[in-house]
Amino acid sequence: DQQVKQNSPSLSVQEGRISILNCDYTNSMFDYFLWYKKYPAEGPTFLISISSIKDKNEDGRFTVFLNKSAKHLSLHIVPSQPGDSAVYFCAASDNNDMRFGAGTRLTVKP
Amino acid sequence: EAGVVQSPRYKIIEKKQPVAFWCNPISGHNTLYWYRQNLGQGPELLIRYENEEAVDDSQLPKDRFSAERLKGVDSTLKIQPAELGDSAVYLCASSRGARSYEQYFGPGTRLTVT
């Protein structure tokens, strides 16, 4: 069962514009949410996270928004840069384990 | 600080052959994870260790998969015998503690079973 879903397999944006990556989850027991970034031939690297007690967390160009009632989170990247081109995984954790979405491939065009 | 090290990076074997993957976590990280990532999907947990103890192996296909973490540091994941459906990237990750959500991943081992 897919408890974490990223419905957009790919996203293409122009350099300097905003990238918005979306993620939905079904398990209300998840209390911590993360975004990982993955380049080809490398493992995922942690990007940003948010606790379920918050609705926004910002780190430089990256902001994660959490809507608990809708069981939805999003990652905003502004301004987008060509180096941001990668696969982005959404992950959600409860007390036991972490579940990952299938990923969204972001392409930022110069 | 050195990252998570995995070897080999790539492995091609014929079905029914055995294969083993090795992982060295970040120094001081007590929790170690093995994930499998199929093409076009996110990582799926196979087993989680806290020090030397396997605390979650519910997703590990125990008929052919085995893992060990001797002395609570390095870990090996073995498949015997391998099947065509085992072709995937096997990722190792580590974190400081059991409730440390930020996991650090190695580069993975890409396994191809022919």
CSV table of C-alpha atoms in Angstrom, one decimal:
chain,number,residue,atom,x,y,z
A,1,ASP,CA,0.0,0.0,0.0
A,2,GLN,CA,1.3,3.4,-1.0
A,3,GLN,CA,1.1,5.5,2.1
A,4,VAL,CA,3.1,8.4,0.5
A,5,LYS,CA,2.2,9.5,-3.0
A,6,GLN,CA,3.9,11.9,-5.4
A,7,ASN,CA,1.5,12.0,-8.3
A,8,SER,CA,3.7,14.0,-10.6
A,9,PRO,CA,6.6,11.9,-12.0
A,10,SER,CA,8.2,15.0,-13.6
A,11,LEU,CA,8.2,18.8,-13.5
A,12,SER,CA,9.9,21.2,-15.8
A,13,VAL,CA,10.4,24.9,-14.8
A,14,GLN,CA,12.4,27.8,-16.1
A,15,GLU,CA,15.4,29.1,-14.2
A,16,GLY,CA,14.5,31.8,-11.8
A,17,ARG,CA,10.9,30.7,-11.5
A,18,ILE,CA,9.3,28.8,-8.6
A,19,SER,CA,9.2,25.0,-8.5
A,20,ILE,CA,6.4,23.4,-6.5
A,21,LEU,CA,6.6,19.7,-5.7
A,22,ASN,CA,3.6,18.0,-4.1
A,23,CYS,CA,3.2,15.0,-1.9
A,24,ASP,CA,0.1,13.3,-0.3
A,25,TYR,CA,0.0,10.8,2.5
A,26,THR,CA,-2.7,8.6,4.0
A,27,ASN,CA,-1.4,7.6,7.4
A,28,SER,CA,-2.5,10.1,10.1
A,29,MET,CA,0.1,8.6,12.4
A,30,PHE,CA,3.0,10.2,10.5
A,31,ASP,CA,4.5,12.9,12.6
A,32,TYR,CA,7.6,14.0,10.6
A,33,PHE,CA,8.0,14.7,7.0
A,34,LEU,CA,11.1,15.1,4.9
A,35,TRP,CA,12.3,15.9,1.4
A,36,TYR,CA,15.3,14.2,-0.1
A,37,LYS,CA,17.1,15.1,-3.3
A,38,LYS,CA,18.8,12.6,-5.5
A,39,TYR,CA,21.3,13.0,-8.3
A,40,PRO,CA,22.0,10.1,-10.7
A,41,ALA,CA,24.3,7.4,-9.3
A,42,GLU,CA,24.2,8.9,-5.8
A,43,GLY,CA,22.1,8.1,-2.8
A,44,PRO,CA,19.3,10.5,-1.6
A,45,THR,CA,20.5,13.4,0.4
A,46,PHE,CA,18.4,15.1,3.1
A,47,LEU,CA,17.1,18.5,2.0
A,48,ILE,CA,14.5,19.8,4.5
A,49,SER,CA,12.0,18.5,7.0
A,50,ILE,CA,9.0,19.6,9.0
A,51,SER,CA,7.4,18.3,12.2
A,52,SER,CA,3.6,17.7,12.3
A,53,ILE,CA,3.3,20.5,14.9
A,54,LYS,CA,4.3,23.1,12.3
A,55,ASP,CA,2.8,24.2,9.0
A,56,LYS,CA,5.9,25.8,7.4
A,57,ASN,CA,9.6,25.4,7.5
A,58,GLU,CA,12.0,27.5,5.5
A,59,ASP,CA,15.7,27.1,4.7
A,60,GLY,CA,17.1,29.5,2.2
A,61,ARG,CA,15.5,28.9,-1.2
A,62,PHE,CA,13.6,25.9,0.1
A,63,THR,CA,10.3,26.0,2.0
A,64,VAL,CA,8.1,23.1,3.0
A,65,PHE,CA,4.4,23.5,3.7
A,66,LEU,CA,2.3,21.0,5.6
A,67,ASN,CA,-1.5,20.8,5.5
A,68,LYS,CA,-2.4,18.2,8.0
A,69,SER,CA,-6.1,18.3,7.4
A,70,ALA,CA,-5.6,17.6,3.7
A,71,LYS,CA,-2.7,15.2,4.4
A,72,HIS,CA,-0.6,17.2,1.9
A,73,LEU,CA,2.8,18.7,1.9
A,74,SER,CA,4.7,20.7,-0.7
A,75,LEU,CA,8.2,21.8,-1.4
A,76,HIS,CA,8.7,25.2,-2.9
A,77,ILE,CA,12.0,26.2,-4.5
A,78,VAL,CA,12.5,29.8,-5.3
A,79,PRO,CA,14.2,30.9,-7.4
A,80,SER,CA,14.9,27.6,-9.1
A,81,GLN,CA,18.4,27.0,-10.4
A,82,PRO,CA,19.7,24.5,-13.0
A,83,GLY,CA,21.6,22.7,-10.2
A,84,ASP,CA,18.3,21.9,-8.6
A,85,SER,CA,17.6,19.5,-11.4
A,86,ALA,CA,17.3,16.1,-9.6
A,87,VAL,CA,14.7,13.6,-8.4
A,88,TYR,CA,13.0,14.8,-5.2
A,89,PHE,CA,11.6,12.2,-2.8
A,90,CYS,CA,9.0,13.0,-0.2
A,91,ALA,CA,9.2,10.9,3.0
A,92,ALA,CA,7.0,10.5,6.0
A,93,SER,CA,7.8,8.9,9.3
A,94,ASP,CA,6.0,7.7,12.4
A,95,ASN,CA,7.6,6.1,15.4
A,96,ASN,CA,8.6,3.0,13.5
A,97,ASP,CA,9.7,3.6,10.0
A,98,MET,CA,9.9,6.0,7.1
A,99,ARG,CA,7.9,5.7,3.9
A,100,PHE,CA,9.0,7.3,0.6
A,101,GLY,CA,7.1,8.5,-2.3
A,102,ALA,CA,8.1,7.4,-5.9
A,103,GLY,CA,9.8,10.7,-6.6
A,104,THR,CA,9.4,13.7,-8.9
A,105,ARG,CA,12.0,14.5,-11.5
A,106,LEU,CA,12.6,18.2,-11.5
A,107,THR,CA,14.3,19.8,-14.6
A,108,VAL,CA,15.2,23.4,-14.3
A,109,LYS,CA,15.9,24.9,-17.8
A,110,PRO,CA,18.4,27.7,-18.2
B,1,GLU,CA,33.1,13.5,8.1
B,2,ALA,CA,33.1,10.6,5.8
B,3,GLY,CA,29.7,9.5,4.4
B,4,VAL,CA,28.1,6.1,4.2
B,5,VAL,CA,30.3,3.8,2.1
B,6,GLN,CA,28.9,0.9,0.1
B,7,SER,CA,30.5,-1.7,-2.1
B,8,PRO,CA,30.3,-2.8,-4.7
B,9,ARG,CA,28.7,0.0,-6.7
B,10,TYR,CA,27.6,-2.3,-9.4
B,11,LYS,CA,27.0,-6.0,-9.6
B,12,ILE,CA,25.8,-8.3,-12.4
B,13,ILE,CA,25.1,-11.9,-11.7
B,14,GLU,CA,23.1,-14.7,-13.1
B,15,LYS,CA,20.0,-15.9,-11.4
B,16,LYS,CA,20.4,-18.5,-8.7
B,17,GLN,CA,23.8,-17.1,-7.8
B,18,PRO,CA,24.6,-15.6,-4.4
B,19,VAL,CA,25.5,-11.9,-3.9
B,20,ALA,CA,26.5,-9.8,-1.0
B,21,PHE,CA,26.6,-6.1,-0.4
B,22,TRP,CA,28.6,-4.3,2.2
B,23,CYS,CA,28.0,-1.0,4.1
B,24,ASN,CA,30.1,1.1,6.4
B,25,PRO,CA,27.9,3.7,8.2
B,26,ILE,CA,28.9,7.1,9.4
B,27,SER,CA,31.0,6.9,12.5
B,28,GLY,CA,28.9,7.2,15.6
B,29,HIS,CA,25.6,6.4,13.9
B,30,ASN,CA,24.0,3.6,15.9
B,31,THR,CA,21.1,3.0,13.5
B,32,LEU,CA,21.6,1.4,10.1
B,33,TYR,CA,19.1,0.7,7.4
B,34,TRP,CA,19.0,-1.4,4.2
B,35,TYR,CA,16.6,-0.2,1.5
B,36,ARG,CA,15.7,-1.6,-1.9
B,37,GLN,CA,14.8,0.9,-4.6
B,38,ASN,CA,13.1,-0.5,-7.7
B,39,LEU,CA,13.1,1.5,-10.9
B,40,GLY,CA,10.7,4.5,-10.8
B,41,GLN,CA,9.9,4.0,-7.1
B,42,GLY,CA,11.1,5.3,-3.8
B,43,PRO,CA,13.3,3.3,-1.4
B,44,GLU,CA,11.6,0.6,0.6
B,45,LEU,CA,12.9,-0.5,4.0
B,46,LEU,CA,14.2,-4.1,4.2
B,47,ILE,CA,15.8,-4.1,7.6
B,48,ARG,CA,16.7,-1.7,10.4
B,49,TYR,CA,19.4,-2.2,13.0
B,50,GLU,CA,19.9,-0.4,16.3
B,51,ASN,CA,23.5,-1.2,17.1
B,52,GLU,CA,23.8,-5.0,16.5
B,53,GLU,CA,20.1,-5.8,16.9
B,54,ALA,CA,17.7,-6.1,14.0
B,55,VAL,CA,14.7,-4.2,15.3
B,56,ASP,CA,12.6,-4.2,12.1
B,57,ASP,CA,13.0,-6.9,9.5
B,58,SER,CA,9.4,-7.4,8.6
B,59,GLN,CA,9.9,-6.5,5.0
B,60,LEU,CA,13.0,-8.7,4.5
B,61,PRO,CA,12.2,-11.8,2.3
B,62,LYS,CA,13.8,-14.2,4.8
B,63,ASP,CA,13.7,-17.2,2.5
B,64,ARG,CA,16.5,-15.8,0.4
B,65,PHE,CA,17.7,-12.6,2.1
B,66,SER,CA,19.9,-12.3,5.2
B,67,ALA,CA,21.7,-9.5,6.9
B,68,GLU,CA,24.1,-9.1,9.7
B,69,ARG,CA,25.7,-6.2,11.6
B,70,LEU,CA,28.6,-7.5,13.6
B,71,LYS,CA,29.9,-5.3,16.4
B,72,GLY,CA,27.3,-2.7,15.6
B,73,VAL,CA,29.3,-1.1,12.8
B,74,ASP,CA,29.6,-2.5,9.3
B,75,SER,CA,26.8,-4.5,7.8
B,76,THR,CA,26.3,-7.0,5.0
B,77,LEU,CA,23.2,-7.9,3.1
B,78,LYS,CA,23.1,-11.2,1.3
B,79,ILE,CA,20.8,-12.7,-1.3
B,80,GLN,CA,21.0,-16.4,-2.0
B,81,PRO,CA,19.8,-17.5,-4.5
B,82,ALA,CA,19.2,-14.3,-6.5
B,83,GLU,CA,16.1,-14.0,-8.7
B,84,LEU,CA,15.4,-11.8,-11.7
B,85,GLY,CA,13.0,-9.7,-9.6
B,86,ASP,CA,15.9,-8.8,-7.2
B,87,SER,CA,17.3,-6.4,-9.8
B,88,ALA,CA,17.3,-3.1,-8.0
B,89,VAL,CA,19.4,-0.5,-6.2
B,90,TYR,CA,20.2,-1.5,-2.7
B,91,LEU,CA,20.7,1.5,-0.5
B,92,CYS,CA,22.3,1.6,3.0
B,93,ALA,CA,21.6,4.5,5.3
B,94,SER,CA,22.5,5.4,8.9
B,95,SER,CA,21.3,7.8,11.5
B,96,ARG,CA,22.4,8.8,15.0
B,97,GLY,CA,19.6,7.2,16.9
B,98,ALA,CA,16.4,5.3,16.6
B,99,ARG,CA,14.3,8.5,16.5
B,100,SER,CA,16.7,10.4,14.3
B,101,TYR,CA,14.7,11.1,11.2
B,102,GLU,CA,17.5,12.4,9.1
B,103,GLN,CA,19.0,9.4,7.5
B,104,TYR,CA,22.2,9.6,5.5
B,105,PHE,CA,22.3,7.4,2.5
B,106,GLY,CA,25.2,5.7,0.7
B,107,PRO,CA,25.5,5.8,-3.1
B,108,GLY,CA,23.8,2.3,-3.4
B,109,THR,CA,24.7,-0.9,-5.2
B,110,ARG,CA,23.0,-1.4,-8.5
B,111,LEU,CA,22.2,-5.1,-8.8
B,112,THR,CA,21.4,-6.7,-12.2
B,113,VAL,CA,20.2,-10.3,-12.2
B,114,THR,CA,20.3,-11.9,-15.7
